[in-house]
Short mmCIF file of C-alpha atoms in Angstrom, two decimals:
data_model
loop_
_atom_site.label_atom_id
_atom_site.label_comp_id
_atom_site.label_asym_id
_atom_site.label_seq_id
_atom_site.Cartn_x
_atom_site.Cartn_y
_atom_site.Cartn_z
CA MET Q 106 28.73 1.09 42.92
CA HIS Q 107 25.64 -0.75 41.62
CA LYS Q 108 26.20 -2.63 38.35
CA LYS Q 109 23.42 -0.72 36.51
CA LEU Q 110 24.82 2.63 37.66
CA TRP Q 111 28.30 1.64 36.46
CA GLY Q 112 26.76 0.82 33.10
CA ALA Q 113 25.11 4.24 32.88
CA VAL Q 114 28.40 5.98 33.69
CA LEU Q 115 30.62 3.90 31.42
CA ALA Q 116 28.37 3.62 28.33
CA PRO Q 117 28.97 7.22 27.15
CA LEU Q 118 32.72 6.80 27.73
CA PHE Q 119 32.83 3.65 25.61
CA ALA Q 120 30.80 5.39 22.89
CA ALA Q 121 33.26 8.29 22.84
CA ALA Q 122 36.23 5.93 22.78
CA LEU Q 123 34.81 4.14 19.77
CA GLY Q 124 35.08 7.42 17.85
CA GLY Q 125 31.73 7.14 16.06
CA CYS Q 126 31.88 3.44 15.14
CA ASP Q 127 28.42 2.14 14.30
CA ALA Q 128 26.83 0.02 17.02
CA PRO Q 129 25.41 -3.30 15.86
CA ARG Q 130 21.79 -2.91 14.81
CA GLU Q 131 19.22 -4.86 16.78
CA GLN Q 132 17.45 -7.66 14.96
CA VAL Q 133 13.81 -7.51 13.91
CA THR Q 134 11.58 -8.14 16.92
CA VAL Q 135 8.14 -9.78 16.72
CA PHE Q 136 6.02 -9.06 19.78
CA GLU Q 137 3.19 -11.09 21.24
CA ARG Q 138 -0.30 -9.96 20.21
CA ASP Q 139 -0.97 -8.40 23.62
CA ALA Q 140 2.47 -6.80 23.90
CA VAL Q 141 2.42 -4.48 20.89
CA PRO Q 142 5.09 -1.77 21.13
CA GLU Q 143 4.14 1.91 21.21
CA SER Q 144 6.97 2.85 18.85
CA LEU Q 145 7.64 1.60 15.33
CA SER Q 146 11.38 1.61 16.02
CA ASP Q 147 10.90 -1.18 18.57
CA TRP Q 148 10.11 -3.56 15.70
CA HIS Q 149 13.52 -2.76 14.09
CA VAL Q 150 12.10 -3.33 10.62
CA VAL Q 151 12.29 0.20 9.18
CA GLU Q 152 13.91 2.92 11.30
CA ALA Q 153 14.92 6.57 11.00
CA ILE Q 154 18.70 6.44 11.44
CA ASP Q 155 21.19 9.17 10.48
CA GLY Q 156 18.81 11.00 8.15
CA GLU Q 157 17.57 7.84 6.41
CA LEU Q 158 14.57 5.59 6.71
CA SER Q 159 16.56 2.40 6.44
CA LEU Q 160 15.70 -1.29 6.21
CA ASN Q 161 17.14 -3.85 8.60
CA ASP Q 162 18.98 -6.99 7.53
CA GLY Q 163 16.62 -9.45 5.86
CA VAL Q 164 13.97 -6.78 5.24
CA ILE Q 165 13.13 -6.87 1.52
CA PRO Q 166 11.50 -3.94 -0.33
CA TYR Q 167 8.85 -4.64 -2.93
CA ASP Q 168 6.51 -2.83 -5.32
CA LEU Q 169 3.26 -3.55 -7.18
CA ASN Q 170 2.38 -3.49 -10.86
CA THR Q 171 -0.53 -1.17 -10.07
CA ALA Q 172 -0.93 0.23 -6.57
CA LEU Q 173 -3.87 1.41 -4.51
CA PHE Q 174 -4.32 5.18 -4.83
CA THR Q 175 -3.85 7.07 -1.54
CA ASP Q 176 -4.08 10.83 -2.21
CA TYR Q 177 -0.90 10.77 -4.32
CA ALA Q 178 1.23 9.48 -1.42
CA HIS Q 179 4.40 7.58 -2.28
CA LYS Q 180 4.94 4.24 -0.54
CA LEU Q 181 7.83 2.07 0.61
CA ARG Q 182 6.73 -1.54 1.11
CA THR Q 183 8.75 -4.21 2.90
CA VAL Q 184 8.51 -7.86 3.94
CA TRP Q 185 10.51 -9.79 6.56
CA MET Q 186 10.25 -13.43 7.61
CA PRO Q 187 11.89 -15.25 10.53
CA ALA Q 188 15.09 -17.12 9.72
CA GLY Q 189 14.51 -20.54 8.22
CA THR Q 190 10.89 -19.85 7.23
CA THR Q 191 9.32 -19.29 3.83
CA ALA Q 192 5.98 -18.39 2.27
CA ALA Q 193 4.27 -21.07 0.17
CA TYR Q 194 3.19 -19.86 -3.28
CA GLY Q 195 -0.46 -19.60 -4.27
CA ASP Q 196 -2.00 -17.77 -7.22
CA GLU Q 197 -4.45 -15.89 -5.00
CA ASN Q 198 -2.68 -15.82 -1.63
CA PHE Q 199 0.71 -16.86 -0.30
CA ASP Q 200 0.75 -18.91 2.90
CA TYR Q 201 3.03 -16.70 4.96
CA PRO Q 202 4.83 -18.16 8.01
CA VAL Q 203 3.98 -17.08 11.54
CA GLY Q 204 6.14 -14.10 12.47
CA THR Q 205 6.07 -12.48 9.01
CA VAL Q 206 6.12 -8.68 9.24
CA ILE Q 207 4.88 -6.61 6.29
CA THR Q 208 5.14 -2.81 6.38
CA LYS Q 209 3.93 -0.02 4.16
CA THR Q 210 5.30 3.47 4.78
CA PHE Q 211 3.33 6.36 3.28
CA TYR Q 212 5.21 9.57 2.56
CA TYR Q 213 5.37 12.59 0.28
CA PRO Q 214 8.26 14.33 -1.44
CA LYS Q 215 8.81 17.67 0.27
CA ASP Q 216 7.99 20.94 -1.44
CA ALA Q 217 11.24 22.59 -2.54
CA VAL Q 218 10.15 25.75 -0.69
CA GLY Q 219 10.24 23.69 2.48
CA ALA Q 220 6.82 24.71 3.82
CA GLN Q 221 5.89 22.43 6.73
CA ALA Q 222 2.39 21.67 5.44
CA ALA Q 223 3.27 21.56 1.71
CA VAL Q 224 4.05 18.30 -0.08
CA LEU Q 225 4.50 17.46 -3.73
CA ARG Q 226 2.24 15.68 -6.17
CA THR Q 227 4.67 13.89 -8.46
CA ASP Q 228 5.33 10.51 -10.05
CA ASP Q 229 9.07 11.12 -9.78
CA TYR Q 230 10.68 8.93 -7.12
CA SER Q 231 14.26 9.89 -8.00
CA ARG Q 232 14.75 12.29 -5.07
CA ASP Q 233 13.06 10.01 -2.54
CA TYR Q 234 16.00 7.69 -1.99
CA VAL Q 235 19.47 8.09 -0.55
CA ALA Q 236 22.14 8.25 -3.26
CA GLY Q 237 23.35 4.74 -4.05
CA LYS Q 238 20.42 3.17 -2.15
CA THR Q 239 17.63 3.57 -4.69
CA GLY Q 240 14.58 1.59 -3.65
CA GLU Q 241 16.02 0.68 -0.25
CA ALA Q 242 16.54 3.79 1.94
CA LEU Q 243 14.48 7.01 1.99
CA ASP Q 244 16.27 10.36 2.25
CA LEU Q 245 14.59 12.22 5.12
CA GLU Q 246 15.90 15.52 3.79
CA ASN Q 247 13.64 15.13 0.77
CA VAL Q 248 10.55 13.32 2.06
CA ARG Q 249 7.93 13.77 4.75
CA LEU Q 250 6.89 10.53 6.44
CA MET Q 251 3.18 10.23 7.28
CA GLU Q 252 2.51 6.73 8.59
CA THR Q 253 3.75 3.15 8.57
CA ARG Q 254 1.20 0.34 8.61
CA VAL Q 255 2.35 -2.97 10.05
CA LEU Q 256 0.81 -6.36 9.27
CA VAL Q 257 2.18 -9.13 11.47
CA LYS Q 258 1.30 -12.83 11.14
CA ARG Q 259 0.36 -14.30 14.51
CA ALA Q 260 -0.37 -17.94 15.28
CA ASP Q 261 -4.09 -17.11 15.11
CA GLY Q 262 -3.94 -14.86 12.03
CA TRP Q 263 -2.83 -11.43 10.87
CA GLN Q 264 -2.88 -8.30 13.01
CA ALA Q 265 -2.98 -4.76 11.53
CA LEU Q 266 -1.34 -1.86 13.37
CA PRO Q 267 -1.11 1.83 12.28
CA TYR Q 268 1.90 3.95 13.33
CA VAL Q 269 1.94 7.74 12.78
CA TRP Q 270 5.26 9.57 12.30
CA ASN Q 271 6.07 12.39 14.70
CA ALA Q 272 6.80 15.96 13.61
CA GLU Q 273 10.53 15.45 14.19
CA GLN Q 274 10.49 12.45 11.81
CA THR Q 275 12.46 10.41 14.30
CA ASP Q 276 9.90 7.69 15.05
CA ALA Q 277 6.28 6.65 14.55
CA VAL Q 278 3.84 6.07 17.38
CA LEU Q 279 1.02 3.52 17.54
CA GLU Q 280 -2.31 5.26 16.93
CA ILE Q 281 -5.07 2.69 17.24
CA ALA Q 282 -7.66 5.44 16.68
CA GLY Q 283 -5.97 6.72 13.50
CA ASP Q 284 -5.04 10.30 12.71
CA ALA Q 285 -5.75 13.21 10.35
CA THR Q 286 -3.42 15.95 9.04
CA ARG Q 287 -4.21 18.99 6.92
CA LEU Q 288 -1.79 19.36 4.01
CA GLN Q 289 -1.20 21.41 0.87
CA LEU Q 290 -0.50 19.30 -2.22
CA ALA Q 291 1.62 21.22 -4.72
CA SER Q 292 1.61 20.15 -8.38
CA ALA Q 293 4.32 20.72 -10.99
CA SER Q 294 2.18 23.50 -12.46
CA GLY Q 295 2.31 25.37 -9.17
CA GLU Q 296 -1.30 24.69 -8.25
CA ASN Q 297 -1.90 23.98 -4.55
CA THR Q 298 -4.73 21.76 -3.30
CA SER Q 299 -5.77 21.60 0.35
CA PHE Q 300 -6.73 18.16 1.64
CA THR Q 301 -6.82 16.05 4.79
CA TYR Q 302 -4.50 13.07 4.91
CA VAL Q 303 -6.32 10.41 6.96
CA VAL Q 304 -4.69 7.49 8.74
CA PRO Q 305 -7.33 4.77 9.22
CA ASP Q 306 -7.89 3.31 12.65
CA ALA Q 307 -6.95 -0.28 13.42
CA ASN Q 308 -10.49 -1.55 12.82
CA GLN Q 309 -10.64 0.13 9.40
CA CYS Q 310 -7.28 -1.43 8.50
CA ALA Q 311 -8.66 -4.81 9.45
CA GLY Q 312 -11.91 -4.19 7.55
CA CYS Q 313 -10.19 -3.43 4.25
CA HIS Q 314 -7.81 -6.37 4.59
CA ALA Q 315 -10.62 -8.85 5.25
CA ASP Q 316 -11.42 -9.45 1.58
CA ASN Q 317 -13.45 -12.53 2.53
CA HIS Q 318 -16.42 -11.06 4.37
CA THR Q 319 -17.62 -14.43 5.64
CA GLU Q 320 -14.35 -15.52 7.21
CA LYS Q 321 -13.44 -11.93 8.25
CA ALA Q 322 -9.78 -12.98 8.31
CA ILE Q 323 -7.20 -10.27 7.63
CA MET Q 324 -4.99 -10.99 4.64
CA PRO Q 325 -2.19 -9.10 2.86
CA LEU Q 326 -3.65 -7.52 -0.29
CA GLY Q 327 -0.61 -6.18 -2.15
CA PRO Q 328 2.01 -8.94 -1.91
CA ARG Q 329 0.21 -11.43 -4.13
CA ALA Q 330 1.57 -13.08 -7.26
CA ARG Q 331 -0.21 -10.94 -9.87
CA HIS Q 332 0.85 -7.70 -8.17
CA LEU Q 333 4.45 -8.76 -7.44
CA ASN Q 334 5.17 -10.23 -10.88
CA LYS Q 335 7.47 -7.42 -12.04
CA ASP Q 336 11.08 -6.26 -11.79
CA TYR Q 337 12.38 -4.27 -8.82
CA ALA Q 338 15.56 -2.18 -8.84
CA TYR Q 339 17.41 -3.82 -5.94
CA ALA Q 340 20.83 -2.57 -4.84
CA THR Q 341 22.24 -5.70 -6.51
CA GLY Q 342 20.43 -4.92 -9.77
CA ALA Q 343 16.96 -5.26 -11.29
CA GLU Q 344 15.29 -8.64 -10.84
CA ASN Q 345 11.80 -10.09 -10.94
CA GLN Q 346 10.45 -9.85 -7.40
CA LEU Q 347 9.06 -13.39 -7.26
CA LEU Q 348 12.38 -14.83 -8.39
CA HIS Q 349 14.18 -12.65 -5.87
CA TRP Q 350 11.93 -13.81 -3.04
CA GLN Q 351 12.63 -17.40 -4.08
CA GLN Q 352 16.35 -16.72 -4.22
CA VAL Q 353 16.52 -15.25 -0.69
CA GLY Q 354 14.36 -18.06 0.70
CA TYR Q 355 11.15 -16.08 1.19
CA LEU Q 356 9.06 -18.02 -1.35
CA SER Q 357 8.71 -21.72 -2.14
CA GLY Q 358 6.67 -23.64 -4.70
CA LEU Q 359 6.99 -21.06 -7.47
CA PRO Q 360 5.43 -22.57 -10.64
CA GLU Q 361 6.64 -22.24 -14.22
CA PHE Q 362 6.97 -18.54 -14.88
CA ALA Q 363 4.50 -18.52 -17.77
CA ALA Q 364 1.81 -19.85 -15.42
CA ILE Q 365 2.11 -16.99 -12.92
CA PRO Q 366 -0.68 -14.38 -13.18
CA LYS Q 367 0.31 -10.78 -13.81
CA ASN Q 368 -1.53 -7.50 -13.58
CA VAL Q 369 -0.28 -4.63 -15.71
CA ASN Q 370 0.82 -1.13 -14.79
CA PHE Q 371 -2.28 0.98 -15.39
CA LYS Q 372 -0.07 3.68 -16.96
CA ASP Q 373 1.54 1.27 -19.43
CA GLU Q 374 0.10 2.27 -22.79
CA THR Q 375 1.65 -0.77 -24.47
CA ALA Q 376 -0.94 -2.87 -22.58
CA SER Q 377 -4.55 -2.95 -23.74
CA LEU Q 378 -7.06 -0.47 -22.37
CA GLU Q 379 -9.02 -3.39 -20.91
CA GLU Q 380 -5.98 -4.78 -19.08
CA ARG Q 381 -5.08 -1.38 -17.67
CA ALA Q 382 -8.61 -0.61 -16.45
CA ARG Q 383 -9.10 -4.08 -14.96
CA SER Q 384 -5.77 -3.91 -13.12
CA TYR Q 385 -6.73 -0.53 -11.69
CA LEU Q 386 -10.15 -1.75 -10.55
CA ASP Q 387 -8.66 -4.96 -9.12
CA ILE Q 388 -6.26 -3.24 -6.73
CA ASN Q 389 -8.49 -0.29 -5.84
CA CYS Q 390 -11.89 -2.00 -5.67
CA GLY Q 391 -11.51 -5.78 -5.92
CA HIS Q 392 -10.79 -6.38 -2.23
CA CYS Q 393 -14.42 -5.37 -1.50
CA HIS Q 394 -16.12 -6.04 -4.85
CA ASN Q 395 -15.56 -9.79 -5.11
CA PRO Q 396 -17.93 -12.75 -4.53
CA ALA Q 397 -16.82 -13.10 -0.89
CA GLY Q 398 -16.00 -9.45 -0.16
CA PRO Q 399 -17.73 -6.82 1.99
CA ALA Q 400 -19.48 -5.44 -1.14
CA ASP Q 401 -20.73 -8.84 -2.35
CA THR Q 402 -24.38 -7.82 -1.88
CA SER Q 403 -23.94 -5.04 -4.46
CA GLY Q 404 -23.57 -7.64 -7.22
CA LEU Q 405 -20.79 -5.52 -8.73
CA MET Q 406 -17.67 -7.67 -9.09
CA LEU Q 407 -14.45 -5.78 -9.90
CA HIS Q 408 -11.82 -8.36 -8.97
CA HIS Q 409 -9.40 -9.68 -11.58
CA LEU Q 410 -11.11 -13.05 -12.13
CA GLU Q 411 -14.54 -11.72 -13.08
CA GLN Q 412 -15.48 -12.33 -16.73
CA ASP Q 413 -19.24 -11.76 -16.64
CA ARG Q 414 -19.72 -8.30 -18.18
CA ARG Q 415 -23.00 -7.82 -16.35
CA LYS Q 416 -21.31 -8.42 -12.99
CA LEU Q 417 -18.56 -6.02 -14.07
CA GLY Q 418 -21.30 -3.41 -14.24
CA LEU Q 419 -22.36 -3.33 -17.89
CA CYS Q 420 -25.99 -2.10 -17.89
CA LYS Q 421 -26.29 -3.26 -14.27
CA PRO Q 422 -28.72 -1.23 -12.12
CA PRO Q 423 -27.68 -0.51 -8.53
CA VAL Q 424 -29.03 -2.70 -5.73
CA ALA Q 425 -29.85 0.45 -3.75
CA ALA Q 426 -30.30 3.85 -5.37
CA GLY Q 427 -29.61 7.19 -3.67
CA THR Q 428 -26.80 9.71 -3.46
CA GLY Q 429 -24.29 6.95 -4.16
CA SER Q 430 -25.68 6.54 -7.66
CA GLY Q 431 -25.34 10.20 -8.63
CA ASN Q 432 -28.86 9.86 -10.06
CA ARG Q 433 -27.49 7.54 -12.76
CA LEU Q 434 -29.27 4.35 -13.76
CA PHE Q 435 -26.51 1.80 -14.45
CA ALA Q 436 -23.05 0.99 -13.10
CA ILE Q 437 -21.64 1.19 -16.63
CA VAL Q 438 -23.45 2.64 -19.65
CA PRO Q 439 -21.31 1.62 -22.65
CA GLY Q 440 -19.86 4.64 -24.41
CA GLU Q 441 -21.23 6.99 -21.73
CA PRO Q 442 -18.94 7.52 -18.71
CA GLU Q 443 -20.87 10.66 -17.70
CA GLU Q 444 -23.97 8.43 -17.32
CA SER Q 445 -22.18 5.60 -15.45
CA ILE Q 446 -22.38 5.15 -11.68
CA LEU Q 447 -18.90 3.59 -11.57
CA ASN Q 448 -17.34 6.74 -13.00
CA PHE Q 449 -19.34 8.98 -10.68
CA ARG Q 450 -18.26 7.09 -7.57
CA VAL Q 451 -14.53 7.08 -8.35
CA GLU Q 452 -14.60 10.76 -9.39
CA THR Q 453 -16.64 12.30 -6.56
CA THR Q 454 -15.02 13.42 -3.30
CA ASN Q 455 -18.33 13.41 -1.42
CA PRO Q 456 -17.63 11.13 1.59
CA GLY Q 457 -21.11 9.64 1.33
CA ALA Q 458 -20.67 8.52 -2.26
CA MET Q 459 -16.99 8.19 -3.16
CA MET Q 460 -15.24 4.90 -3.77
CA PRO Q 461 -13.05 3.54 -2.35
CA GLU Q 462 -14.63 4.63 0.94
CA LEU Q 463 -11.28 4.85 2.72
CA GLY Q 464 -7.82 6.02 1.73
CA ARG Q 465 -8.59 9.08 -0.33
CA SER Q 466 -9.82 12.65 0.01
CA LEU Q 467 -8.89 13.61 -3.56
CA GLU Q 468 -9.86 12.42 -7.02
CA HIS Q 469 -7.18 10.37 -8.74
CA ASP Q 470 -7.07 12.26 -12.03
CA GLU Q 471 -5.02 9.69 -13.91
CA GLY Q 472 -7.08 6.75 -12.70
CA THR Q 473 -10.45 8.34 -13.38
CA ALA Q 474 -9.30 9.44 -16.84
CA LEU Q 475 -8.39 5.82 -17.62
CA LEU Q 476 -11.78 4.54 -16.47
CA ARG Q 477 -13.59 7.21 -18.50
CA GLU Q 478 -11.61 6.17 -21.58
CA TRP Q 479 -12.40 2.49 -20.90
CA VAL Q 480 -16.14 3.05 -20.53
CA ALA Q 481 -16.21 5.41 -23.55
CA SER Q 482 -14.62 2.69 -25.68
CA MET Q 483 -17.37 0.14 -24.98
CA PRO Q 484 -19.83 -0.56 -27.80
CA GLY Q 485 -23.57 -0.96 -27.38
CA SER Q 486 -26.18 0.69 -25.17
CA CYS Q 487 -28.47 -0.03 -22.22
CA SER Q 488 -31.70 0.98 -23.97
#
């Protein structure tokens, strides 16, 4: 009998004889740019196995001080680097080695009623994870996976790839053209909101991640020093993420800790209102609104380094008026959020006016409330 046929016959017999012993898990695979796999599972970074979305060996989860808002979706972020390689520290960007794979899985806690199209709006992550694996393995009984975005570092730069999870929640499939799903978002108060969850296409992924409009090079936006400078609840215990990356060999050249920049959690009321608002604007708007970003011609600079209040929007008229201004005269009118273009654009859900342009169909109530409070606290006037 042919060798391959013998293998097909004997493999099930060996599996039965093993009595359920776990087979060794395949190592993370990095494909050539032109040989991108159709299935997320082929990367072997995060996989749906035995009712869990689990991380492979060497795949490290991480979180951000303040995260980009995406229609109240929860996110599991991971990084993996080839053996023997490390990222070199930089305040603005890390120099990641070729072969680095960064993933971000978007998901929602399931509605307790179990409706297929209903998901929960909640800040509670406690039911998301498998018992005893907090922060490191999602419980597929309790969450609905939407998409996993992959950033892989090639020899000629980063490549962005969107994978959409199937209805069975067994794997995600490459969808270069993106995807859209109608959902019901259920709040703790019992109020349901209909919305469309949109997965951006590969070009849109690349556009957002090219925060230098001149170079047009894709870069990771979240895993930067100021966003990572916080504790994470690893299985081995809570530890600062930058120190942990250094400890496992994923980061070199870490400076004295006091010299490392740090954004704040925008919900942390022990931080100043200014720090909270600036951190929120930095992660949600700064990748476009910076001196080299796609929105550089607007003159509105919302990245973390900007100190010029005029460039931050104070009494700054728009470069181009129209529906995007909401018929308001200045980006920020001190003390008057209802007269400020910035507040209008983050609050509206009109696709022709809302900001950010991608990643949301809904208003982020908590974020817009913070920005209204920030603008209301400003002294002075534009008259």
